[in-house]
Each structure stands twice: as structure tokens, then as C-alpha cells.
Amino acid sequence: MTSNDFLKVADAGSAAWAPDSWQNLVAAQQATYPDTAALEQALTELGNLPPLVTSWEILALQRQIAEAQRGERFFLQGGDCAESFAECTSTVITNRLKVLLQMSLILVHGLQMPVVRVGRFAGQYAKPRSSDTETRDGVTLPSYRGDIVNSPEFTPEARIPDPRRLIQAYSCSAQTMNFTRALVDGGFADLHHPEYWDLGWVEHSPLAEEFHRLAESIGRSVRFMETISGKQAGSVKRVDFYTSHEALHLHYEQALTRKVPRQDGYFNLSTHFPWIGMRTTSRDNAHVEYMRGIRNPVGIKVGPSVEPSDLVKLIEVLNPDREAGRTVLIHRMGASQIEERLPRLIKAVKDSGHPVLWISDTMHGNTESTADGIKTRRFRNIMKEMELAFEVHRDNGSRLGGVHLELTGENVTECTGGARDLVDADLRRAYKSTVDPRLNYEQALELAMLIVRKHNQS
Ligand code: PEP
Ligand code: CO
């Protein structure tokens, strides 16, 4: 962000806020709808639909984040890079929830502290793109901006932004949320018993013995708890589970931004935890303007080019009252840059005295292309950045309080490496993501176990 950009943010921050005040600023990464009347109609409809989450859930999440800021919890955020309407299915939702809850159990047990569980789903339908257009074989079309805007097929019809997709995104989010709530409400025993987990990959890991011991010990603890309480794990009151997405499509976010009885201010009731993506934090003041006025906790993606003083100013605009549990900084530096870029940021934020939670997105700084032009991420780089994140925080008198991951419960082959050591040639076998490569079920569980290992060494 240039300092000039920043002055605009500071100016915006001092003026009155309203759910639509972002419209006075330039909004990057927005779709251009050819039919503006149809857009207005869809937004009116959205504005009348019921919320997807409640204000008291949002405030409960904020309290959990405040605990994480004090070092009493670990924050786990994970899910798809981009959800798709076609994958709003029972299997995909169940498997994704399963892997996240299994990871959280590994973390609770291994770190001996409660975990804040946040899914990257039930609304993760809008994507920032590096270019407004895409060219293939001499044909140029508008870029795919996520299912909330257009369709990924490379045809002129598919790429036209369609406002009806806003309603479809809302309804897929509502269906995903509904099923997720039912699943976490109890009875889903697979989540709690490692004997039901698919741990076949462990044999292939050099740390097989350590992982087996961890899984056995989780199993013993769960059985012990069940014996003591006389209740099956999973039948007890539901676990807390929250949702998140990138607050990118500002018309959509505005339509779900509401006042609620007996609370001050406005809440974004489309999700518990919206975050600002790297491309709109640094260049786009409209997103910052929108986010500063809502009461939800907010995430800020922090990339390698952010200057420490700009980050502190941004935090001040977004959290002028220094509320605990409001600000989560999601750094995504890449394994090769984190040691150089992160220490100065940690120091500046520390000196500012702002309460923040630092978490590490070890996916987005480690994206690369294979010789065949397939977008991938190498497990060893993801792991390397994770290890360095723990170390850099420790060495700078700070604490890494959580992780942000792109993952799926499906057996995809999108990231290489891991215990089974997937290679570039495996990527063709089961590559399903329309945007970024995700960890598969096994890689995600392996990473959770490696996080425990590293955290306890730090
Ligand atoms: C994302 O989280 O999918 C993403 C686009 O990240 P970033 O804004 O950090 O590039
Ligand atoms: Co992504």
C-alpha cells in the first residue's frame, strides 16, 4: 500500500460509517454486471432474506479470539479456497467438517488447550483475481471470479456476471450452514474416535510411531472421558464451530449487514468471521471502509510487501477502540520470505500495543506452477513456513496463535509431498480445485500432527 492510499483510508476512517459508505470509494476486484436492474433486484431480495448467523454467536467467537490473543486457545481456520455450487453436497460438506474436527481434536489433545474452530465455508464463493481477463488461444474473456459472480467454463456466456448467482450463493451457504449445524450438534461419532479415522497414510511417514502414539493417546482420552461422564463423545452438547469467508463481494456483504435488537451497531450476519484479502487490504480502500464499521471480528491478510507502519495504521482504522478479540492478522509470506519480512511487522504491532491474534496462512505464499503449468503447493514448503512461523514469533517475543489452511476432506491430488510423497505426475489424477491447490485429507491430518510437534518444541 502506498502512503497515499493510506491517507485515503485514514480520511475514510474519520467520516461517518454506513453499510453502504464503501460505495464512495474505489472498490477493487468487483464484478461488472451488465444488467444493473437485475443486480438491484437481487440485492433487494437478499436484503429481505434471514441472516445466516446470529450476533450472539459472533460475540461468542470474539470472546474465544480474545482468549486466543491471551495465549489460552489455538485458532484453526480451514476449508476450500473457493466453494462451488456443484460441491454443495452431503459428501463434500461431511468430509470437510470431519477433517477439520479431527484436526482440532489432534490440536486440543496435543497442545493441551482449547481450539477456536473456524471453517472457510458457507459463503466462500467470491475470488480475487490477478487479472480482470483471461486469454486462451488468442480468445480473451472476463476472469472467473468465483461462483457468486460467474462460472469457470471458458465460454463468453459462462463468464458474464449473473446477479441471480448472489441468491444461489446465499442459498448454498444456508444449506451448508444448516447441515453443518446438524452435524456438529452431536451423534457424529467418526469425529471423536481415532479408530474410525483413516490413518493408512501414517505407515508412510517417517514419524509413523510418534503419530500412532498420538492417535492412541487421543483414543484413550476420549474413552476415559466417556467412562467418567457416562456419555458417548459426540452425544454431548455440540462443539462450537464458526464460519468465515473473504468479504470480497461488497454488495453481497452489505445486503447481509444488519442491526439487531438490543445491540449497538451493525453485524455482518452472512458469516461469523469475514476477512480482507491481501489484494484488497493493500490497494482497495472500499473494503477497509466496509470492514471498519461492522462489529464482527475481522481477519487481515498480511503479505510480504506490507510496511510495518501501514499495517499499524490499518489496525487502528479497523479497531480504534482496541477491542480484545476484534483483530486477527493472517500472515502469508511464503517459506522463503517469512524470516525476512515478519519480524519488523511483529515488532511494530507489539510497539503499538494493539491486541491482535497472529495466525499463519502457509498456503498462499507457497503457490507455484509445475513444468506442465499446473498450479500446486509443495507440502515441504507449507511445513517449512509453519515451522518458521512458530520460530520467528518465539524469537521476537510473540506467539503464533493459529493457522489458516486450504484443505478438503476429499482424496484430491493438488499439493505434492506429504507422507505418501505425491509427485507432479500425481496432480493429473484427482485435481478438482477451480482456484488454489488444497491439502487432501491425509495431508491435513499430517500437518495437524506436525503442528503439535512443532508447537510443543517451541
Ligand atoms: C485466499 O485466501 O484464497 C486468498 C486469495 O488469499 P490472499 O488474499 O492472501 O492472496
Ligand atoms: Co486460495
mmCIF file with all atom_site columns, N, CA and C in Angstrom, residues 77-84 87-88 92-93 96 100 118-127 176 244-246 275 364 377 404-410 412 414 432-439:
data_model
loop_
_atom_site.group_PDB
_atom_site.id
_atom_site.type_symbol
_atom_site.label_atom_id
_atom_site.label_alt_id
_atom_site.label_comp_id
_atom_site.label_asym_id
_atom_site.label_entity_id
_atom_site.label_seq_id
_atom_site.pdbx_PDB_ins_code
_atom_site.Cartn_x
_atom_site.Cartn_y
_atom_site.Cartn_z
_atom_site.occupancy
_atom_site.B_iso_or_equiv
_atom_site.pdbx_formal_charge
_atom_site.auth_seq_id
_atom_site.auth_comp_id
_atom_site.auth_asym_id
_atom_site.auth_atom_id
_atom_site.pdbx_PDB_model_num
ATOM 1   N N  . GLN A 1 77  ? -8.301  -22.377 11.334 1.00 0.00 ? 77  GLN A N  1
ATOM 2   C CA . GLN A 1 77  ? -9.215  -21.923 10.274 1.00 0.00 ? 77  GLN A CA 1
ATOM 3   C C  . GLN A 1 77  ? -8.872  -22.685 9.007  1.00 0.00 ? 77  GLN A C  1
ATOM 4   N N  . GLY A 1 78  ? -9.857  -23.360 8.417  1.00 0.00 ? 78  GLY A N  1
ATOM 5   C CA . GLY A 1 78  ? -9.535  -24.113 7.212  1.00 0.00 ? 78  GLY A CA 1
ATOM 6   C C  . GLY A 1 78  ? -10.759 -24.415 6.373  1.00 0.00 ? 78  GLY A C  1
ATOM 7   N N  . GLY A 1 79  ? -10.490 -24.705 5.100  1.00 0.00 ? 79  GLY A N  1
ATOM 8   C CA . GLY A 1 79  ? -11.570 -25.062 4.182  1.00 0.00 ? 79  GLY A CA 1
ATOM 9   C C  . GLY A 1 79  ? -11.131 -24.793 2.758  1.00 0.00 ? 79  GLY A C  1
ATOM 10  N N  . ASP A 1 80  ? -12.128 -24.708 1.887  1.00 0.00 ? 80  ASP A N  1
ATOM 11  C CA . ASP A 1 80  ? -11.818 -24.547 0.471  1.00 0.00 ? 80  ASP A CA 1
ATOM 12  C C  . ASP A 1 80  ? -11.229 -23.200 0.133  1.00 0.00 ? 80  ASP A C  1
ATOM 13  N N  . CYS A 1 81  ? -10.434 -23.177 -0.945 1.00 0.00 ? 81  CYS A N  1
ATOM 14  C CA . CYS A 1 81  ? -10.029 -21.890 -1.494 1.00 0.00 ? 81  CYS A CA 1
ATOM 15  C C  . CYS A 1 81  ? -11.292 -21.205 -1.999 1.00 0.00 ? 81  CYS A C  1
ATOM 16  N N  . ALA A 1 82  ? -12.033 -21.941 -2.849 1.00 0.00 ? 82  ALA A N  1
ATOM 17  C CA . ALA A 1 82  ? -13.306 -21.435 -3.363 1.00 0.00 ? 82  ALA A CA 1
ATOM 18  C C  . ALA A 1 82  ? -14.328 -22.561 -3.271 1.00 0.00 ? 82  ALA A C  1
ATOM 19  N N  . GLU A 1 83  ? -15.442 -22.307 -2.614 1.00 0.00 ? 83  GLU A N  1
ATOM 20  C CA . GLU A 1 83  ? -16.523 -23.291 -2.679 1.00 0.00 ? 83  GLU A CA 1
ATOM 21  C C  . GLU A 1 83  ? -17.173 -23.192 -4.049 1.00 0.00 ? 83  GLU A C  1
ATOM 22  N N  . SER A 1 84  ? -17.826 -24.292 -4.464 1.00 0.00 ? 84  SER A N  1
ATOM 23  C CA . SER A 1 84  ? -18.575 -24.208 -5.721 1.00 0.00 ? 84  SER A CA 1
ATOM 24  C C  . SER A 1 84  ? -19.997 -24.706 -5.481 1.00 0.00 ? 84  SER A C  1
ATOM 25  N N  . GLU A 1 87  ? -20.474 -28.375 -5.581 1.00 0.00 ? 87  GLU A N  1
ATOM 26  C CA . GLU A 1 87  ? -19.968 -29.171 -4.453 1.00 0.00 ? 87  GLU A CA 1
ATOM 27  C C  . GLU A 1 87  ? -20.698 -28.869 -3.153 1.00 0.00 ? 87  GLU A C  1
ATOM 28  N N  . CYS A 1 88  ? -21.872 -28.297 -3.260 1.00 0.00 ? 88  CYS A N  1
ATOM 29  C CA . CYS A 1 88  ? -22.709 -28.119 -2.075 1.00 0.00 ? 88  CYS A CA 1
ATOM 30  C C  . CYS A 1 88  ? -23.463 -29.442 -1.892 1.00 0.00 ? 88  CYS A C  1
ATOM 31  N N  . VAL A 1 92  ? -19.276 -33.787 0.369  1.00 0.00 ? 92  VAL A N  1
ATOM 32  C CA . VAL A 1 92  ? -18.226 -32.757 0.482  1.00 0.00 ? 92  VAL A CA 1
ATOM 33  C C  . VAL A 1 92  ? -18.317 -32.042 1.830  1.00 0.00 ? 92  VAL A C  1
ATOM 34  N N  . ILE A 1 93  ? -19.531 -31.698 2.226  1.00 0.00 ? 93  ILE A N  1
ATOM 35  C CA . ILE A 1 93  ? -19.694 -30.966 3.493  1.00 0.00 ? 93  ILE A CA 1
ATOM 36  C C  . ILE A 1 93  ? -19.264 -31.853 4.672  1.00 0.00 ? 93  ILE A C  1
ATOM 37  N N  . ARG A 1 96  ? -15.392 -32.469 4.750  1.00 0.00 ? 96  ARG A N  1
ATOM 38  C CA . ARG A 1 96  ? -14.622 -31.272 5.107  1.00 0.00 ? 96  ARG A CA 1
ATOM 39  C C  . ARG A 1 96  ? -14.747 -30.989 6.609  1.00 0.00 ? 96  ARG A C  1
ATOM 40  N N  . LEU A 1 100 ? -11.699 -31.182 9.564  1.00 0.00 ? 100 LEU A N  1
ATOM 41  C CA . LEU A 1 100 ? -11.441 -30.036 10.448 1.00 0.00 ? 100 LEU A CA 1
ATOM 42  C C  . LEU A 1 100 ? -11.609 -30.406 11.913 1.00 0.00 ? 100 LEU A C  1
ATOM 43  N N  . VAL A 1 118 ? -12.831 -22.662 13.046 1.00 0.00 ? 118 VAL A N  1
ATOM 44  C CA . VAL A 1 118 ? -13.452 -21.783 12.055 1.00 0.00 ? 118 VAL A CA 1
ATOM 45  C C  . VAL A 1 118 ? -13.332 -22.416 10.672 1.00 0.00 ? 118 VAL A C  1
ATOM 46  N N  . GLY A 1 119 ? -14.455 -22.675 10.032 1.00 0.00 ? 119 GLY A N  1
ATOM 47  C CA . GLY A 1 119 ? -14.453 -23.225 8.672  1.00 0.00 ? 119 GLY A CA 1
ATOM 48  C C  . GLY A 1 119 ? -14.348 -22.103 7.659  1.00 0.00 ? 119 GLY A C  1
ATOM 49  N N  . ARG A 1 120 ? -13.652 -22.383 6.583  1.00 0.00 ? 120 ARG A N  1
ATOM 50  C CA . ARG A 1 120 ? -13.601 -21.447 5.454  1.00 0.00 ? 120 ARG A CA 1
ATOM 51  C C  . ARG A 1 120 ? -14.676 -21.909 4.504  1.00 0.00 ? 120 ARG A C  1
ATOM 52  N N  . PHE A 1 121 ? -15.922 -21.783 4.898  1.00 0.00 ? 121 PHE A N  1
ATOM 53  C CA . PHE A 1 121 ? -17.015 -22.247 4.028  1.00 0.00 ? 121 PHE A CA 1
ATOM 54  C C  . PHE A 1 121 ? -18.360 -21.667 4.452  1.00 0.00 ? 121 PHE A C  1
ATOM 55  N N  . ALA A 1 122 ? -19.403 -22.073 3.728  1.00 0.00 ? 122 ALA A N  1
ATOM 56  C CA . ALA A 1 122 ? -20.741 -21.495 3.897  1.00 0.00 ? 122 ALA A CA 1
ATOM 57  C C  . ALA A 1 122 ? -20.715 -20.011 3.538  1.00 0.00 ? 122 ALA A C  1
ATOM 58  N N  . GLY A 1 123 ? -20.090 -19.714 2.406  1.00 0.00 ? 123 GLY A N  1
ATOM 59  C CA . GLY A 1 123 ? -20.033 -18.327 1.933  1.00 0.00 ? 123 GLY A CA 1
ATOM 60  C C  . GLY A 1 123 ? -18.754 -17.963 1.196  1.00 0.00 ? 123 GLY A C  1
ATOM 61  N N  . GLN A 1 124 ? -17.833 -18.954 1.033  1.00 0.00 ? 124 GLN A N  1
ATOM 62  C CA . GLN A 1 124 ? -16.534 -18.659 0.408  1.00 0.00 ? 124 GLN A CA 1
ATOM 63  C C  . GLN A 1 124 ? -16.657 -18.788 -1.126 1.00 0.00 ? 124 GLN A C  1
ATOM 64  N N  . TYR A 1 125 ? -17.453 -17.897 -1.718 1.00 0.00 ? 125 TYR A N  1
ATOM 65  C CA . TYR A 1 125 ? -17.784 -18.025 -3.141 1.00 0.00 ? 125 TYR A CA 1
ATOM 66  C C  . TYR A 1 125 ? -17.197 -16.931 -4.031 1.00 0.00 ? 125 TYR A C  1
ATOM 67  N N  . ALA A 1 126 ? -16.545 -15.922 -3.436 1.00 0.00 ? 126 ALA A N  1
ATOM 68  C CA . ALA A 1 126 ? -16.008 -14.831 -4.266 1.00 0.00 ? 126 ALA A CA 1
ATOM 69  C C  . ALA A 1 126 ? -14.488 -14.880 -4.256 1.00 0.00 ? 126 ALA A C  1
ATOM 70  N N  . LYS A 1 127 ? -13.866 -14.747 -5.407 1.00 0.00 ? 127 LYS A N  1
ATOM 71  C CA . LYS A 1 127 ? -12.408 -14.861 -5.502 1.00 0.00 ? 127 LYS A CA 1
ATOM 72  C C  . LYS A 1 127 ? -11.766 -13.621 -6.112 1.00 0.00 ? 127 LYS A C  1
ATOM 73  N N  . THR A 1 176 ? -25.411 -25.278 3.467  1.00 0.00 ? 176 THR A N  1
ATOM 74  C CA . THR A 1 176 ? -24.169 -25.766 4.074  1.00 0.00 ? 176 THR A CA 1
ATOM 75  C C  . THR A 1 176 ? -24.193 -25.507 5.581  1.00 0.00 ? 176 THR A C  1
ATOM 76  N N  . SER A 1 244 ? -16.375 -18.625 8.105  1.00 0.00 ? 244 SER A N  1
ATOM 77  C CA . SER A 1 244 ? -15.649 -17.431 7.658  1.00 0.00 ? 244 SER A CA 1
ATOM 78  C C  . SER A 1 244 ? -15.601 -17.414 6.141  1.00 0.00 ? 244 SER A C  1
ATOM 79  N N  . HIS A 1 245 ? -15.448 -16.244 5.583  1.00 0.00 ? 245 HIS A N  1
ATOM 80  C CA . HIS A 1 245 ? -15.129 -16.132 4.158  1.00 0.00 ? 245 HIS A CA 1
ATOM 81  C C  . HIS A 1 245 ? -14.487 -14.778 3.880  1.00 0.00 ? 245 HIS A C  1
ATOM 82  N N  . GLU A 1 246 ? -13.870 -14.664 2.717  1.00 0.00 ? 246 GLU A N  1
ATOM 83  C CA . GLU A 1 246 ? -13.290 -13.372 2.344  1.00 0.00 ? 246 GLU A CA 1
ATOM 84  C C  . GLU A 1 246 ? -14.420 -12.413 1.999  1.00 0.00 ? 246 GLU A C  1
ATOM 85  N N  . TRP A 1 275 ? -12.880 -11.886 6.417  1.00 0.00 ? 275 TRP A N  1
ATOM 86  C CA . TRP A 1 275 ? -11.522 -11.347 6.374  1.00 0.00 ? 275 TRP A CA 1
ATOM 87  C C  . TRP A 1 275 ? -11.319 -10.538 5.101  1.00 0.00 ? 275 TRP A C  1
ATOM 88  N N  . HIS A 1 364 ? -0.801  -19.501 0.816  1.00 0.00 ? 364 HIS A N  1
ATOM 89  C CA . HIS A 1 364 ? -0.842  -18.544 -0.293 1.00 0.00 ? 364 HIS A CA 1
ATOM 90  C C  . HIS A 1 364 ? 0.494   -17.958 -0.718 1.00 0.00 ? 364 HIS A C  1
ATOM 91  N N  . ARG A 1 377 ? 1.224   -26.674 -4.638 1.00 0.00 ? 377 ARG A N  1
ATOM 92  C CA . ARG A 1 377 ? 1.999   -26.242 -3.474 1.00 0.00 ? 377 ARG A CA 1
ATOM 93  C C  . ARG A 1 377 ? 2.712   -27.472 -2.952 1.00 0.00 ? 377 ARG A C  1
ATOM 94  N N  . HIS A 1 404 ? -4.136  -20.960 9.233  1.00 0.00 ? 404 HIS A N  1
ATOM 95  C CA . HIS A 1 404 ? -5.176  -20.756 8.223  1.00 0.00 ? 404 HIS A CA 1
ATOM 96  C C  . HIS A 1 404 ? -4.789  -21.632 7.023  1.00 0.00 ? 404 HIS A C  1
ATOM 97  N N  . LEU A 1 405 ? -5.641  -22.602 6.690  1.00 0.00 ? 405 LEU A N  1
ATOM 98  C CA . LEU A 1 405 ? -5.254  -23.582 5.670  1.00 0.00 ? 405 LEU A CA 1
ATOM 99  C C  . LEU A 1 405 ? -6.321  -23.774 4.611  1.00 0.00 ? 405 LEU A C  1
ATOM 100 N N  . GLU A 1 406 ? -5.866  -24.119 3.404  1.00 0.00 ? 406 GLU A N  1
ATOM 101 C CA . GLU A 1 406 ? -6.817  -24.537 2.369  1.00 0.00 ? 406 GLU A CA 1
ATOM 102 C C  . GLU A 1 406 ? -6.769  -26.054 2.293  1.00 0.00 ? 406 GLU A C  1
ATOM 103 N N  . LEU A 1 407 ? -7.895  -26.674 2.549  1.00 0.00 ? 407 LEU A N  1
ATOM 104 C CA . LEU A 1 407 ? -7.921  -28.125 2.622  1.00 0.00 ? 407 LEU A CA 1
ATOM 105 C C  . LEU A 1 407 ? -9.300  -28.632 2.245  1.00 0.00 ? 407 LEU A C  1
ATOM 106 N N  . THR A 1 408 ? -9.336  -29.932 1.996  1.00 0.00 ? 408 THR A N  1
ATOM 107 C CA . THR A 1 408 ? -10.604 -30.586 1.687  1.00 0.00 ? 408 THR A CA 1
ATOM 108 C C  . THR A 1 408 ? -10.576 -31.961 2.348  1.00 0.00 ? 408 THR A C  1
ATOM 109 N N  . GLY A 1 409 ? -11.746 -32.509 2.607  1.00 0.00 ? 409 GLY A N  1
ATOM 110 C CA . GLY A 1 409 ? -11.799 -33.857 3.171  1.00 0.00 ? 409 GLY A CA 1
ATOM 111 C C  . GLY A 1 409 ? -11.721 -34.917 2.083  1.00 0.00 ? 409 GLY A C  1
ATOM 112 N N  . GLU A 1 410 ? -11.657 -34.481 0.821  1.00 0.00 ? 410 GLU A N  1
ATOM 113 C CA . GLU A 1 410 ? -11.635 -35.425 -0.307 1.00 0.00 ? 410 GLU A CA 1
ATOM 114 C C  . GLU A 1 410 ? -10.207 -35.886 -0.559 1.00 0.00 ? 410 GLU A C  1
ATOM 115 N N  . VAL A 1 412 ? -8.069  -35.663 -2.888 1.00 0.00 ? 412 VAL A N  1
ATOM 116 C CA . VAL A 1 412 ? -7.597  -34.999 -4.110 1.00 0.00 ? 412 VAL A CA 1
ATOM 117 C C  . VAL A 1 412 ? -6.063  -35.072 -4.187 1.00 0.00 ? 412 VAL A C  1
ATOM 118 N N  . GLU A 1 414 ? -3.656  -32.309 -5.219 1.00 0.00 ? 414 GLU A N  1
ATOM 119 C CA . GLU A 1 414 ? -3.446  -30.931 -5.672 1.00 0.00 ? 414 GLU A CA 1
ATOM 120 C C  . GLU A 1 414 ? -2.133  -30.348 -5.128 1.00 0.00 ? 414 GLU A C  1
ATOM 121 N N  . LYS A 1 432 ? -9.134  -31.226 -8.448 1.00 0.00 ? 432 LYS A N  1
ATOM 122 C CA . LYS A 1 432 ? -10.506 -30.745 -8.619 1.00 0.00 ? 432 LYS A CA 1
ATOM 123 C C  . LYS A 1 432 ? -10.688 -29.258 -8.382 1.00 0.00 ? 432 LYS A C  1
ATOM 124 N N  . SER A 1 433 ? -9.721  -28.622 -7.716 1.00 0.00 ? 433 SER A N  1
ATOM 125 C CA . SER A 1 433 ? -9.927  -27.220 -7.353 1.00 0.00 ? 433 SER A CA 1
ATOM 126 C C  . SER A 1 433 ? -10.026 -26.340 -8.602 1.00 0.00 ? 433 SER A C  1
ATOM 127 N N  . THR A 1 434 ? -10.943 -25.379 -8.565 1.00 0.00 ? 434 THR A N  1
ATOM 128 C CA . THR A 1 434 ? -11.024 -24.439 -9.686 1.00 0.00 ? 434 THR A CA 1
ATOM 129 C C  . THR A 1 434 ? -10.093 -23.250 -9.445 1.00 0.00 ? 434 THR A C  1
ATOM 130 N N  . VAL A 1 435 ? -9.584  -23.115 -8.251 1.00 0.00 ? 435 VAL A N  1
ATOM 131 C CA . VAL A 1 435 ? -8.691  -21.987 -7.991 1.00 0.00 ? 435 VAL A CA 1
ATOM 132 C C  . VAL A 1 435 ? -7.364  -22.503 -7.402 1.00 0.00 ? 435 VAL A C  1
ATOM 133 N N  . ASP A 1 436 ? -7.232  -22.521 -6.060 1.00 0.00 ? 436 ASP A N  1
ATOM 134 C CA . ASP A 1 436 ? -5.932  -22.892 -5.487 1.00 0.00 ? 436 ASP A CA 1
ATOM 135 C C  . ASP A 1 436 ? -5.890  -24.366 -5.064 1.00 0.00 ? 436 ASP A C  1
ATOM 136 N N  . PRO A 1 437 ? -4.672  -24.961 -5.100 1.00 0.00 ? 437 PRO A N  1
ATOM 137 C CA . PRO A 1 437 ? -4.498  -26.354 -4.658 1.00 0.00 ? 437 PRO A CA 1
ATOM 138 C C  . PRO A 1 437 ? -4.645  -26.510 -3.142 1.00 0.00 ? 437 PRO A C  1
ATOM 139 N N  . ARG A 1 438 ? -5.392  -27.535 -2.744 1.00 0.00 ? 438 ARG A N  1
ATOM 140 C CA . ARG A 1 438 ? -5.688  -27.737 -1.318 1.00 0.00 ? 438 ARG A CA 1
ATOM 141 C C  . ARG A 1 438 ? -4.977  -28.970 -0.757 1.00 0.00 ? 438 ARG A C  1
ATOM 142 N N  . LEU A 1 439 ? -4.756  -28.979 0.530  1.00 0.00 ? 439 LEU A N  1
ATOM 143 C CA . LEU A 1 439 ? -4.279  -30.197 1.193  1.00 0.00 ? 439 LEU A CA 1
ATOM 144 C C  . LEU A 1 439 ? -5.406  -31.210 1.126  1.00 0.00 ? 439 LEU A C  1
#
